[in-house]
Amino acid sequence: MPDFELAVLYELSFQEPFVTVEELFEDLKTKLSRIFAARRVVLEVAGERVFHWGFGQEKVLPGRRLTSEYTVYEKILGEDLHMGRFWMEKVAPFQDCEPRLLDIYCRQVERTLRLINTKQELLSAQMRFREMIENAPMLAIHGFDSEGRILFWNRTAEKIYGFAKEEMLGMKVTPEHTGYEFYRQLQQVLNNPPLAGERQVLEGKVLNRFGQRQSVLSFVLPVGGRNRVDEFMRMDVDMSRYKLMEQELRFTSSHDHLTGLYNRNFFEREMMRLEASSADCGGIIVCDLDGLKLVNDTLGHSAGDRLLIQVAGILQGLFDKGDIVARVGGDEFAVLLTATGSAEATVAAERIKDSALQHNRVKPDLPLSLSVGFAAREKPHEKIHDLFVAADNNMSREKLHRSQSNRSAVVQTLARALEARDFITEGHADRLESMVVALARKLDIPEHRIHDLRLLAKFHDIGKVGLKDQILFKPDKLTPAETLAMRQHCAIGYHIAQASSDLVPIADWIYKHHEWWDGSGYPLGLSGENIPLECRILAIADAYDAMISDRPYRKGLPQEKVMAELLRCSGTQFDPGLVPLFLGVVVSPPGSENHPP
Amino acid sequence: MKAGIGISCDAGAWQAGAQAARAAVVHPGTATVGIVVGAGDYDWAEVFAGVRSVMGKARLVGASCAGFFVPQGVFSRGVAVLFLAGNELVAETACVDARYQDVRETGRVLGRGLLQSGIRKGAILCFPDSFEGQVSQLVDNLYDTVGPEYVYFGGGTGDGWKVLDSWQGTEKRVTCQGAAAALLDGRCFVGGVAHGWVPEGAPLVVTRAKGRVVFEMDGRSAFDVYAERLGGVAAESFAETAMRHPLGICYGPQHFIIRDPLQVINGTAIQFISAIPNRSVAYIMKPREENDLTMARKLTEGVVSRLKAADFALIGYCISRSLLMGETYKKELFALVQPLGTIPYLGFLTYGEIGSYGDAPQFHNKSISLLIGGE
């Protein structure tokens, strides 16, 4: 055949722009079987993938040495780069030109492999980029041309704007389709487009198709190379969450977390601002919540927090939005009165006290007690900070004046809380009081100490307000851990008593009222006369009343048994000298006048 | 080994199959393989059933065709059976129905089916549907699956001149528009293919082709180039003129794979019977000589000479040769079979031929494919 070599050269020199090695091999094997009568062909790529033809069921693995009894052509492709290997077998010997033609062909194959590689890398990069753009969270990306036609629209754009990709792609933006605002924003860019290499940054709100506004930070970039800008890309960062966080942060930085009132920082800044702007300020009121520490220590911080919230509610309800109501300390509140006169300040202070009283009438179980001080601006140039100091001083004076009754009120409140909680002690305190007084008189104890004994009878178990219900009301035997917790009520009661001037004298007795004569009591293990007499008296009366009184889970014991028990424990739990006296003075046959109620 | 040929022109399908088989069987009960071809509107399942009723457990393979030729003559209707028997002869068959829409997978399935026998050399007979001109891909994948240790033979099948349906079958099943194949071993097999066309004029380049449609040659409209080469032809008469001037795709320095042009498309492209490789070098072909019958004779003589003794022959003869040559084609058939002497042969009119110039098979048009088994 004439011009065979030329014809083959043409065929071998041309390579289609194959995208994959599979396509290349398909063409390669067809060409080689036709042009060179190839019997078997192998193309190995990068030592990893092997393409073969004519091997039937024989496995051809990468790197495997191939043997043949026929004519073979083999070439390492891209020697420097270890691109792969080409192997071809035919039956007849090679004609003169064939090896040379195959050399030329292999160069073409190398070139094609490199191109395929580059294309695949480009494709991968494109895909990665496309995926990135398509799925960028919090980044709405859309592209448009100089006519306002949408070229791409990613998922976040769908979320932010409310339009699906299918609705937007290829569409020229009109007010009817997307709403006027989106159209206007797009036109804004087209009327003043960024130049090549520039970008526009905008911050504002966008309106979606459902009428919701979202805060975004937008970047508009030109696309299309240096000399030709006919496409634009807009990227909107959804700032809504950040705006919300910013708002929350602003709120948190100026407000008290618990009560929602302004905090001290804000209050002081406002004072400075008013001072600097010479704005009107009618006066300042300062309030202090009395006994908060006692409540926190005895009833828990949640009870204390409730009180604070109640105070905040009272104050907020009494003043206008123009006045600044703030929590300026742990238990301290302040009100900055704007544009009121001194008379109004006085009235406002009284209103606070009245509101507190009104509150206590409605919620007597946990009454609040407020000490209020105020300072009105008499002179126009009076410094606001001085007003605050004056109001604070006034408040402190009031607090001092009220302290005695404040604390008493708190202690009474605690006793009521304990009684309300522990129904088994209903009447118990009164009975105890009469029994201990009777025995004390028998012992010729002075009257002032009898007064303290009365207090002891009433408040010896005050520490139980700090115990959990499941321990306090557990009918079964307490576990060792629960017993330990229960015994803490002595110490708790001691601290409570220390906080009240009325109860300070009996604090030590409260602490030791569970000691035993023989030293096996708690919390200190005192014995004999080291235990205060008042504690020894109370112990007998307390045990007597506990045994003889009914409980939810048992009836009270008969008097004879109680007496027998007291005698039995005389010398161990009880003072052996006091038990007979107690029995003689307090216990009478049924029906007698002296029988305890 | 024993071989026999039987035919029947009975109108009944089953009867035709049974009669042809009975006539072919040399020694009853010893058949190993039966190759069945037939022309006419038969129920091919019945035809195969009829053959099976006579040949028992023998492997069967075959298909429908436009006509067949045997020592008894040339037939445009009827059933022919080539019977092969011998202890040394082993065979396996496979048949794939039209479920396999992908023609490459069809080739692979066919190959895997044949390999189940464990036979690792011999001859592969393949009878595929035209698959809209994609038989090359079937043959390529069959070869890739089975390997180069076989001699390949076969031809595209049809239901006659209408070319609407084709039937293929084995002893296991009969299918329509599918492919059937058999693998034989136990004898020596040689094959050959020839066409008798020679290049005319300078080579041209298929600059743009897809499948069996060529859009451009030498960078210009394919029809324009082809028509110019033929001295000016109108699109309406192109098919008739081009029948005598097929395209020859270069195969090595000495051979061509012939492609029959079918029709002009949109006034610029040319659709061929089978696929044309893109960017290939080709020639417009012409007959070596008018009424030259030497090619056919030399083909057979050349193949026979490679054996010590021949037992049987199978011939695939392109139907377009018969159309082109008119009644003269029978003379070519005679020249083709004459060197076989008394060796039983079965030839059939094919829609493309499967044969090899080297080891790997190709799908040819307007050619003759030959397989001879013997010693």
mmCIF file of C-alpha atoms in Angstrom, chain A residues 12-309:
data_model
loop_
_atom_site.group_PDB
_atom_site.id
_atom_site.type_symbol
_atom_site.label_atom_id
_atom_site.label_comp_id
_atom_site.label_asym_id
_atom_site.label_seq_id
_atom_site.Cartn_x
_atom_site.Cartn_y
_atom_site.Cartn_z
ATOM 1 C CA LEU A 12 -0.599 8.308 15.219
ATOM 2 C CA SER A 13 0.267 11.986 15.381
ATOM 3 C CA PHE A 14 -3.226 13.055 16.071
ATOM 4 C CA GLN A 15 -4.763 12.577 19.457
ATOM 5 C CA GLU A 16 -8.264 13.439 20.446
ATOM 6 C CA PRO A 17 -8.604 15.669 23.510
ATOM 7 C CA PHE A 18 -9.393 12.736 25.747
ATOM 8 C CA VAL A 19 -10.660 13.532 29.206
ATOM 9 C CA THR A 20 -9.904 10.172 30.800
ATOM 10 C CA VAL A 21 -7.272 7.497 30.435
ATOM 11 C CA GLU A 22 -10.087 5.028 29.688
ATOM 12 C CA GLU A 23 -10.974 6.967 26.566
ATOM 13 C CA LEU A 24 -7.328 7.180 25.560
ATOM 14 C CA PHE A 25 -6.870 3.437 25.943
ATOM 15 C CA GLU A 26 -9.996 2.649 23.976
ATOM 16 C CA ASP A 27 -8.605 4.588 21.037
ATOM 17 C CA LEU A 28 -5.079 3.294 21.564
ATOM 18 C CA LYS A 29 -5.946 -0.389 21.410
ATOM 19 C CA THR A 30 -8.192 0.067 18.382
ATOM 20 C CA LYS A 31 -5.463 1.938 16.515
ATOM 21 C CA LEU A 32 -2.734 -0.489 17.445
ATOM 22 C CA SER A 33 -4.710 -3.606 16.559
ATOM 23 C CA ARG A 34 -5.624 -2.096 13.229
ATOM 24 C CA ILE A 35 -2.370 -0.410 12.255
ATOM 25 C CA PHE A 36 0.152 -2.843 13.719
ATOM 26 C CA ALA A 37 -1.996 -5.988 14.020
ATOM 27 C CA ALA A 38 -1.444 -5.860 17.753
ATOM 28 C CA ARG A 39 -2.409 -9.013 19.570
ATOM 29 C CA ARG A 40 -2.172 -7.741 23.151
ATOM 30 C CA VAL A 41 -1.703 -4.278 24.563
ATOM 31 C CA VAL A 42 -0.922 -2.890 28.017
ATOM 32 C CA LEU A 43 -0.908 0.699 29.211
ATOM 33 C CA GLU A 44 0.213 1.139 32.768
ATOM 34 C CA VAL A 45 -0.220 4.589 34.304
ATOM 35 C CA ALA A 46 1.879 5.903 37.174
ATOM 36 C CA GLY A 47 2.439 2.388 38.458
ATOM 37 C CA GLU A 48 -1.099 2.290 39.817
ATOM 38 C CA ARG A 49 -3.586 1.664 37.078
ATOM 39 C CA VAL A 50 -3.275 -0.933 34.357
ATOM 40 C CA PHE A 51 -5.307 -1.006 31.157
ATOM 41 C CA HIS A 52 -4.970 -4.118 29.048
ATOM 42 C CA TRP A 53 -6.513 -5.716 26.022
ATOM 43 C CA GLY A 54 -6.311 -9.250 24.630
ATOM 44 C CA PHE A 55 -5.314 -10.946 27.885
ATOM 45 C CA GLY A 56 -8.563 -12.838 28.386
ATOM 46 C CA GLN A 57 -8.822 -13.922 32.018
ATOM 47 C CA GLU A 58 -5.140 -13.434 32.756
ATOM 48 C CA LYS A 59 -4.493 -10.849 35.466
ATOM 49 C CA VAL A 60 -2.161 -8.006 34.608
ATOM 50 C CA LEU A 61 -0.869 -6.255 37.690
ATOM 51 C CA PRO A 62 1.079 -2.992 37.897
ATOM 52 C CA GLY A 63 4.790 -3.529 37.527
ATOM 53 C CA ARG A 64 4.397 -7.128 36.467
ATOM 54 C CA ARG A 65 6.940 -8.284 33.972
ATOM 55 C CA LEU A 66 5.266 -9.497 30.789
ATOM 56 C CA THR A 67 6.672 -12.316 28.739
ATOM 57 C CA SER A 68 5.846 -13.283 25.178
ATOM 58 C CA GLU A 69 6.943 -15.681 22.499
ATOM 59 C CA TYR A 70 6.057 -13.138 19.878
ATOM 60 C CA THR A 71 7.244 -9.718 18.809
ATOM 61 C CA VAL A 72 7.073 -7.144 21.598
ATOM 62 C CA TYR A 73 7.431 -3.396 21.799
ATOM 63 C CA GLU A 74 7.838 -1.888 25.241
ATOM 64 C CA LYS A 75 8.420 1.702 26.321
ATOM 65 C CA ILE A 76 8.647 3.527 29.632
ATOM 66 C CA LEU A 77 6.557 6.646 29.325
ATOM 67 C CA GLY A 78 7.831 10.003 30.558
ATOM 68 C CA GLU A 79 11.044 8.587 31.944
ATOM 69 C CA ASP A 80 11.753 11.523 34.231
ATOM 70 C CA LEU A 81 8.270 11.565 35.563
ATOM 71 C CA HIS A 82 7.604 7.836 35.732
ATOM 72 C CA MET A 83 4.358 8.350 33.915
ATOM 73 C CA GLY A 84 3.861 4.718 33.063
ATOM 74 C CA ARG A 85 4.601 1.881 30.687
ATOM 75 C CA PHE A 86 3.434 0.883 27.249
ATOM 76 C CA TRP A 87 3.631 -2.705 26.034
ATOM 77 C CA MET A 88 2.469 -4.191 22.767
ATOM 78 C CA GLU A 89 2.674 -7.690 21.279
ATOM 79 C CA LYS A 90 2.159 -8.845 17.727
ATOM 80 C CA VAL A 91 2.705 -12.154 15.951
ATOM 81 C CA ALA A 92 4.670 -11.096 12.892
ATOM 82 C CA PRO A 93 8.039 -9.374 13.211
ATOM 83 C CA PHE A 94 8.152 -5.585 13.037
ATOM 84 C CA GLN A 95 8.564 -3.959 9.702
ATOM 85 C CA ASP A 96 11.401 -1.450 9.477
ATOM 86 C CA CYS A 97 9.325 1.598 10.107
ATOM 87 C CA GLU A 98 7.120 0.201 12.831
ATOM 88 C CA PRO A 99 9.318 0.660 15.919
ATOM 89 C CA ARG A 100 9.995 4.244 14.889
ATOM 90 C CA LEU A 101 6.325 4.863 14.352
ATOM 91 C CA LEU A 102 5.592 3.404 17.761
ATOM 92 C CA ASP A 103 8.201 5.686 19.327
ATOM 93 C CA ILE A 104 6.424 8.658 17.798
ATOM 94 C CA TYR A 105 3.112 7.336 19.016
ATOM 95 C CA CYS A 106 4.377 6.901 22.549
ATOM 96 C CA ARG A 107 5.363 10.553 22.658
ATOM 97 C CA GLN A 108 1.828 11.376 21.705
ATOM 98 C CA VAL A 109 0.530 9.125 24.435
ATOM 99 C CA GLU A 110 2.773 10.847 26.988
ATOM 100 C CA ARG A 111 1.544 14.236 25.879
ATOM 101 C CA THR A 112 -2.026 13.046 26.122
ATOM 102 C CA LEU A 113 -1.506 11.578 29.580
ATOM 103 C CA ARG A 114 -0.070 14.875 30.770
ATOM 104 C CA LEU A 115 -3.010 16.717 29.298
ATOM 105 C CA ILE A 116 -5.466 14.331 30.888
ATOM 106 C CA ASN A 117 -3.754 14.790 34.220
ATOM 107 C CA THR A 118 -3.875 18.540 33.921
ATOM 108 C CA LYS A 119 -7.501 18.445 32.860
ATOM 109 C CA GLN A 120 -8.415 16.206 35.752
ATOM 110 C CA GLU A 121 -6.621 18.441 38.191
ATOM 111 C CA LEU A 122 -8.395 21.402 36.706
ATOM 112 C CA LEU A 123 -11.684 19.582 36.870
ATOM 113 C CA SER A 124 -11.049 18.615 40.488
ATOM 114 C CA ALA A 125 -10.106 22.170 41.334
ATOM 115 C CA GLN A 126 -13.208 23.427 39.553
ATOM 116 C CA MET A 127 -15.365 20.940 41.370
ATOM 117 C CA ARG A 128 -13.811 21.783 44.703
ATOM 118 C CA PHE A 129 -14.284 25.459 44.034
ATOM 119 C CA ARG A 130 -17.802 24.933 42.847
ATOM 120 C CA GLU A 131 -18.630 22.840 45.911
ATOM 121 C CA MET A 132 -17.064 25.456 48.111
ATOM 122 C CA ILE A 133 -19.041 28.252 46.504
ATOM 123 C CA GLU A 134 -22.221 26.226 46.377
ATOM 124 C CA ASN A 135 -22.068 25.091 49.967
ATOM 125 C CA ALA A 136 -20.319 27.981 51.712
ATOM 126 C CA PRO A 137 -22.188 28.284 54.974
ATOM 127 C CA MET A 138 -23.161 31.780 56.070
ATOM 128 C CA LEU A 139 -21.908 33.151 52.754
ATOM 129 C CA ALA A 140 -24.578 33.876 50.171
ATOM 130 C CA ILE A 141 -22.934 34.111 46.792
ATOM 131 C CA HIS A 142 -24.600 35.129 43.630
ATOM 132 C CA GLY A 143 -23.215 36.283 40.338
ATOM 133 C CA PHE A 144 -24.770 38.528 37.755
ATOM 134 C CA ASP A 145 -23.787 40.092 34.480
ATOM 135 C CA SER A 146 -23.857 43.700 33.407
ATOM 136 C CA GLU A 147 -27.500 43.348 32.422
ATOM 137 C CA GLY A 148 -28.543 42.132 35.808
ATOM 138 C CA ARG A 149 -28.979 38.533 34.740
ATOM 139 C CA ILE A 150 -28.275 36.018 37.478
ATOM 140 C CA LEU A 151 -25.411 33.690 36.561
ATOM 141 C CA PHE A 152 -25.108 31.651 39.720
ATOM 142 C CA TRP A 153 -26.870 31.381 43.027
ATOM 143 C CA ASN A 154 -25.618 29.254 45.879
ATOM 144 C CA ARG A 155 -27.471 27.467 48.652
ATOM 145 C CA THR A 156 -26.959 30.135 51.252
ATOM 146 C CA ALA A 157 -28.312 32.713 48.824
ATOM 147 C CA GLU A 158 -31.411 30.554 48.615
ATOM 148 C CA LYS A 159 -31.704 30.649 52.399
ATOM 149 C CA ILE A 160 -31.034 34.338 52.838
ATOM 150 C CA TYR A 161 -33.087 35.624 49.954
ATOM 151 C CA GLY A 162 -35.719 32.901 49.874
ATOM 152 C CA PHE A 163 -35.467 32.243 46.131
ATOM 153 C CA ALA A 164 -34.558 28.807 44.795
ATOM 154 C CA LYS A 165 -31.676 28.473 42.362
ATOM 155 C CA GLU A 166 -33.976 27.308 39.621
ATOM 156 C CA GLU A 167 -36.035 30.490 39.974
ATOM 157 C CA MET A 168 -33.038 32.759 39.693
ATOM 158 C CA LEU A 169 -30.553 31.270 37.248
ATOM 159 C CA GLY A 170 -30.601 32.969 33.901
ATOM 160 C CA MET A 171 -33.223 35.412 35.058
ATOM 161 C CA LYS A 172 -32.901 39.140 34.605
ATOM 162 C CA VAL A 173 -33.706 40.729 37.954
ATOM 163 C CA THR A 174 -36.865 42.794 38.012
ATOM 164 C CA PRO A 175 -38.765 44.363 40.892
ATOM 165 C CA GLU A 176 -41.746 42.174 40.101
ATOM 166 C CA HIS A 177 -39.805 38.986 40.484
ATOM 167 C CA THR A 178 -37.462 39.625 43.372
ATOM 168 C CA GLY A 179 -38.965 42.632 45.059
ATOM 169 C CA TYR A 180 -37.885 46.209 44.704
ATOM 170 C CA GLU A 181 -35.175 46.130 47.317
ATOM 171 C CA PHE A 182 -33.112 43.359 45.767
ATOM 172 C CA TYR A 183 -33.534 44.980 42.383
ATOM 173 C CA ARG A 184 -32.452 48.350 43.764
ATOM 174 C CA GLN A 185 -29.356 46.932 45.421
ATOM 175 C CA LEU A 186 -28.347 45.181 42.219
ATOM 176 C CA GLN A 187 -28.929 48.305 40.143
ATOM 177 C CA GLN A 188 -26.840 50.235 42.613
ATOM 178 C CA VAL A 189 -23.891 48.033 41.788
ATOM 179 C CA LEU A 190 -24.508 48.146 38.057
ATOM 180 C CA ASN A 191 -24.772 51.924 38.077
ATOM 181 C CA ASN A 192 -21.549 52.247 39.977
ATOM 182 C CA PRO A 193 -19.716 49.027 39.376
ATOM 183 C CA PRO A 194 -16.393 48.221 40.967
ATOM 184 C CA LEU A 195 -13.489 48.408 38.543
ATOM 185 C CA ALA A 196 -11.213 45.505 37.803
ATOM 186 C CA GLY A 197 -9.178 44.737 40.884
ATOM 187 C CA GLU A 198 -11.448 46.734 43.186
ATOM 188 C CA ARG A 199 -14.133 45.613 45.505
ATOM 189 C CA GLN A 200 -17.080 47.263 47.172
ATOM 190 C CA VAL A 201 -17.956 46.625 50.783
ATOM 191 C CA LEU A 202 -21.437 47.311 52.003
ATOM 192 C CA GLU A 203 -23.104 46.753 55.309
ATOM 193 C CA GLY A 204 -26.794 46.801 55.738
ATOM 194 C CA LYS A 205 -29.946 44.772 55.685
ATOM 195 C CA VAL A 206 -31.474 42.715 52.929
ATOM 196 C CA LEU A 207 -35.111 41.885 52.580
ATOM 197 C CA ASN A 208 -35.993 38.339 51.583
ATOM 198 C CA ARG A 209 -39.053 37.223 49.697
ATOM 199 C CA PHE A 210 -40.912 36.575 52.955
ATOM 200 C CA GLY A 211 -40.452 40.124 54.149
ATOM 201 C CA GLN A 212 -37.803 39.261 56.735
ATOM 202 C CA ARG A 213 -34.793 41.477 57.124
ATOM 203 C CA GLN A 214 -31.332 40.152 57.720
ATOM 204 C CA SER A 215 -28.156 41.976 58.517
ATOM 205 C CA VAL A 216 -25.419 41.268 55.978
ATOM 206 C CA LEU A 217 -21.925 42.399 55.219
ATOM 207 C CA SER A 218 -21.539 42.390 51.438
ATOM 208 C CA PHE A 219 -18.584 42.280 49.117
ATOM 209 C CA VAL A 220 -19.022 42.967 45.438
ATOM 210 C CA LEU A 221 -16.236 41.919 43.115
ATOM 211 C CA PRO A 222 -15.822 42.236 39.408
ATOM 212 C CA VAL A 223 -15.168 38.984 37.546
ATOM 213 C CA GLY A 224 -13.724 38.439 34.142
ATOM 214 C CA GLY A 225 -10.147 39.547 33.968
ATOM 215 C CA ARG A 226 -8.376 42.826 33.723
ATOM 216 C CA ASN A 227 -9.688 44.149 30.487
ATOM 217 C CA ARG A 228 -13.192 42.921 30.592
ATOM 218 C CA VAL A 229 -15.552 43.399 33.471
ATOM 219 C CA ASP A 230 -18.957 42.194 32.565
ATOM 220 C CA GLU A 231 -19.672 39.922 35.444
ATOM 221 C CA PHE A 232 -19.932 40.564 39.115
ATOM 222 C CA MET A 233 -19.952 38.421 42.178
ATOM 223 C CA ARG A 234 -21.660 39.469 45.352
ATOM 224 C CA MET A 235 -20.922 37.722 48.622
ATOM 225 C CA ASP A 236 -23.181 38.399 51.568
ATOM 226 C CA VAL A 237 -22.028 37.352 54.993
ATOM 227 C CA ASP A 238 -24.995 36.736 57.196
ATOM 228 C CA MET A 239 -24.390 38.994 60.176
ATOM 229 C CA SER A 240 -27.719 38.369 61.891
ATOM 230 C CA ARG A 241 -26.274 36.096 64.484
ATOM 231 C CA TYR A 242 -23.382 38.425 65.124
ATOM 232 C CA LYS A 243 -25.745 41.352 65.375
ATOM 233 C CA LEU A 244 -27.802 39.439 67.839
ATOM 234 C CA MET A 245 -24.705 38.546 69.795
ATOM 235 C CA GLU A 246 -23.650 42.156 69.665
ATOM 236 C CA GLN A 247 -27.013 43.204 71.015
ATOM 237 C CA GLU A 248 -26.868 40.599 73.718
ATOM 238 C CA LEU A 249 -23.386 41.653 74.614
ATOM 239 C CA ARG A 250 -24.439 45.268 74.768
ATOM 240 C CA PHE A 251 -27.357 44.291 76.955
ATOM 241 C CA THR A 252 -25.227 42.112 79.166
ATOM 242 C CA SER A 253 -22.612 44.819 79.562
ATOM 243 C CA SER A 254 -25.192 47.310 80.743
ATOM 244 C CA HIS A 255 -27.711 45.132 82.506
ATOM 245 C CA ASP A 256 -27.797 42.945 85.537
ATOM 246 C CA HIS A 257 -28.225 39.335 84.523
ATOM 247 C CA LEU A 258 -30.483 38.349 87.412
ATOM 248 C CA THR A 259 -32.934 41.204 87.634
ATOM 249 C CA GLY A 260 -32.765 42.692 84.137
ATOM 250 C CA LEU A 261 -32.178 46.154 85.609
ATOM 251 C CA TYR A 262 -29.297 48.313 84.541
ATOM 252 C CA ASN A 263 -26.042 47.423 86.215
ATOM 253 C CA ARG A 264 -23.552 49.527 88.161
ATOM 254 C CA ASN A 265 -21.384 50.186 85.102
ATOM 255 C CA PHE A 266 -24.243 51.647 83.191
ATOM 256 C CA PHE A 267 -25.487 53.604 86.184
ATOM 257 C CA GLU A 268 -22.116 55.245 86.689
ATOM 258 C CA ARG A 269 -21.758 55.986 82.987
ATOM 259 C CA GLU A 270 -25.196 57.610 83.029
ATOM 260 C CA MET A 271 -24.253 59.706 86.021
ATOM 261 C CA MET A 272 -21.145 60.873 84.155
ATOM 262 C CA ARG A 273 -23.079 61.537 80.991
ATOM 263 C CA LEU A 274 -25.691 63.596 82.767
ATOM 264 C CA GLU A 275 -22.945 65.457 84.572
ATOM 265 C CA ALA A 276 -21.099 66.156 81.350
ATOM 266 C CA SER A 277 -24.154 67.209 79.414
ATOM 267 C CA SER A 278 -25.513 69.246 82.265
ATOM 268 C CA ALA A 279 -28.803 67.502 81.755
ATOM 269 C CA ASP A 280 -31.474 67.628 84.383
ATOM 270 C CA CYS A 281 -31.328 65.227 87.288
ATOM 271 C CA GLY A 282 -34.015 65.363 89.963
ATOM 272 C CA GLY A 283 -32.264 63.207 92.510
ATOM 273 C CA ILE A 284 -31.055 59.772 93.411
ATOM 274 C CA ILE A 285 -32.693 57.063 95.498
ATOM 275 C CA VAL A 286 -30.663 54.214 97.000
ATOM 276 C CA CYS A 287 -32.322 51.042 98.371
ATOM 277 C CA ASP A 288 -30.800 48.171 100.252
ATOM 278 C CA LEU A 289 -32.394 44.767 100.708
ATOM 279 C CA ASP A 290 -32.023 43.843 104.370
ATOM 280 C CA GLY A 291 -31.039 40.372 105.595
ATOM 281 C CA LEU A 292 -30.127 39.017 102.175
ATOM 282 C CA LYS A 293 -27.107 37.179 103.531
ATOM 283 C CA LEU A 294 -29.180 35.510 106.188
ATOM 284 C CA VAL A 295 -31.740 34.391 103.643
ATOM 285 C CA ASN A 296 -29.010 33.076 101.287
ATOM 286 C CA ASP A 297 -27.327 31.192 104.133
ATOM 287 C CA THR A 298 -30.481 29.678 105.523
ATOM 288 C CA LEU A 299 -32.988 29.322 102.720
ATOM 289 C CA GLY A 300 -30.527 29.123 99.877
ATOM 290 C CA HIS A 301 -29.428 31.486 97.127
ATOM 291 C CA SER A 302 -32.476 30.768 94.988
ATOM 292 C CA ALA A 303 -34.650 32.251 97.748
ATOM 293 C CA GLY A 304 -32.300 35.231 97.945
ATOM 294 C CA ASP A 305 -32.441 35.653 94.162
ATOM 295 C CA ARG A 306 -36.214 35.604 94.252
ATOM 296 C CA LEU A 307 -36.183 38.440 96.729
ATOM 297 C CA LEU A 308 -33.878 40.467 94.527
ATOM 298 C CA ILE A 309 -36.096 39.889 91.504
#
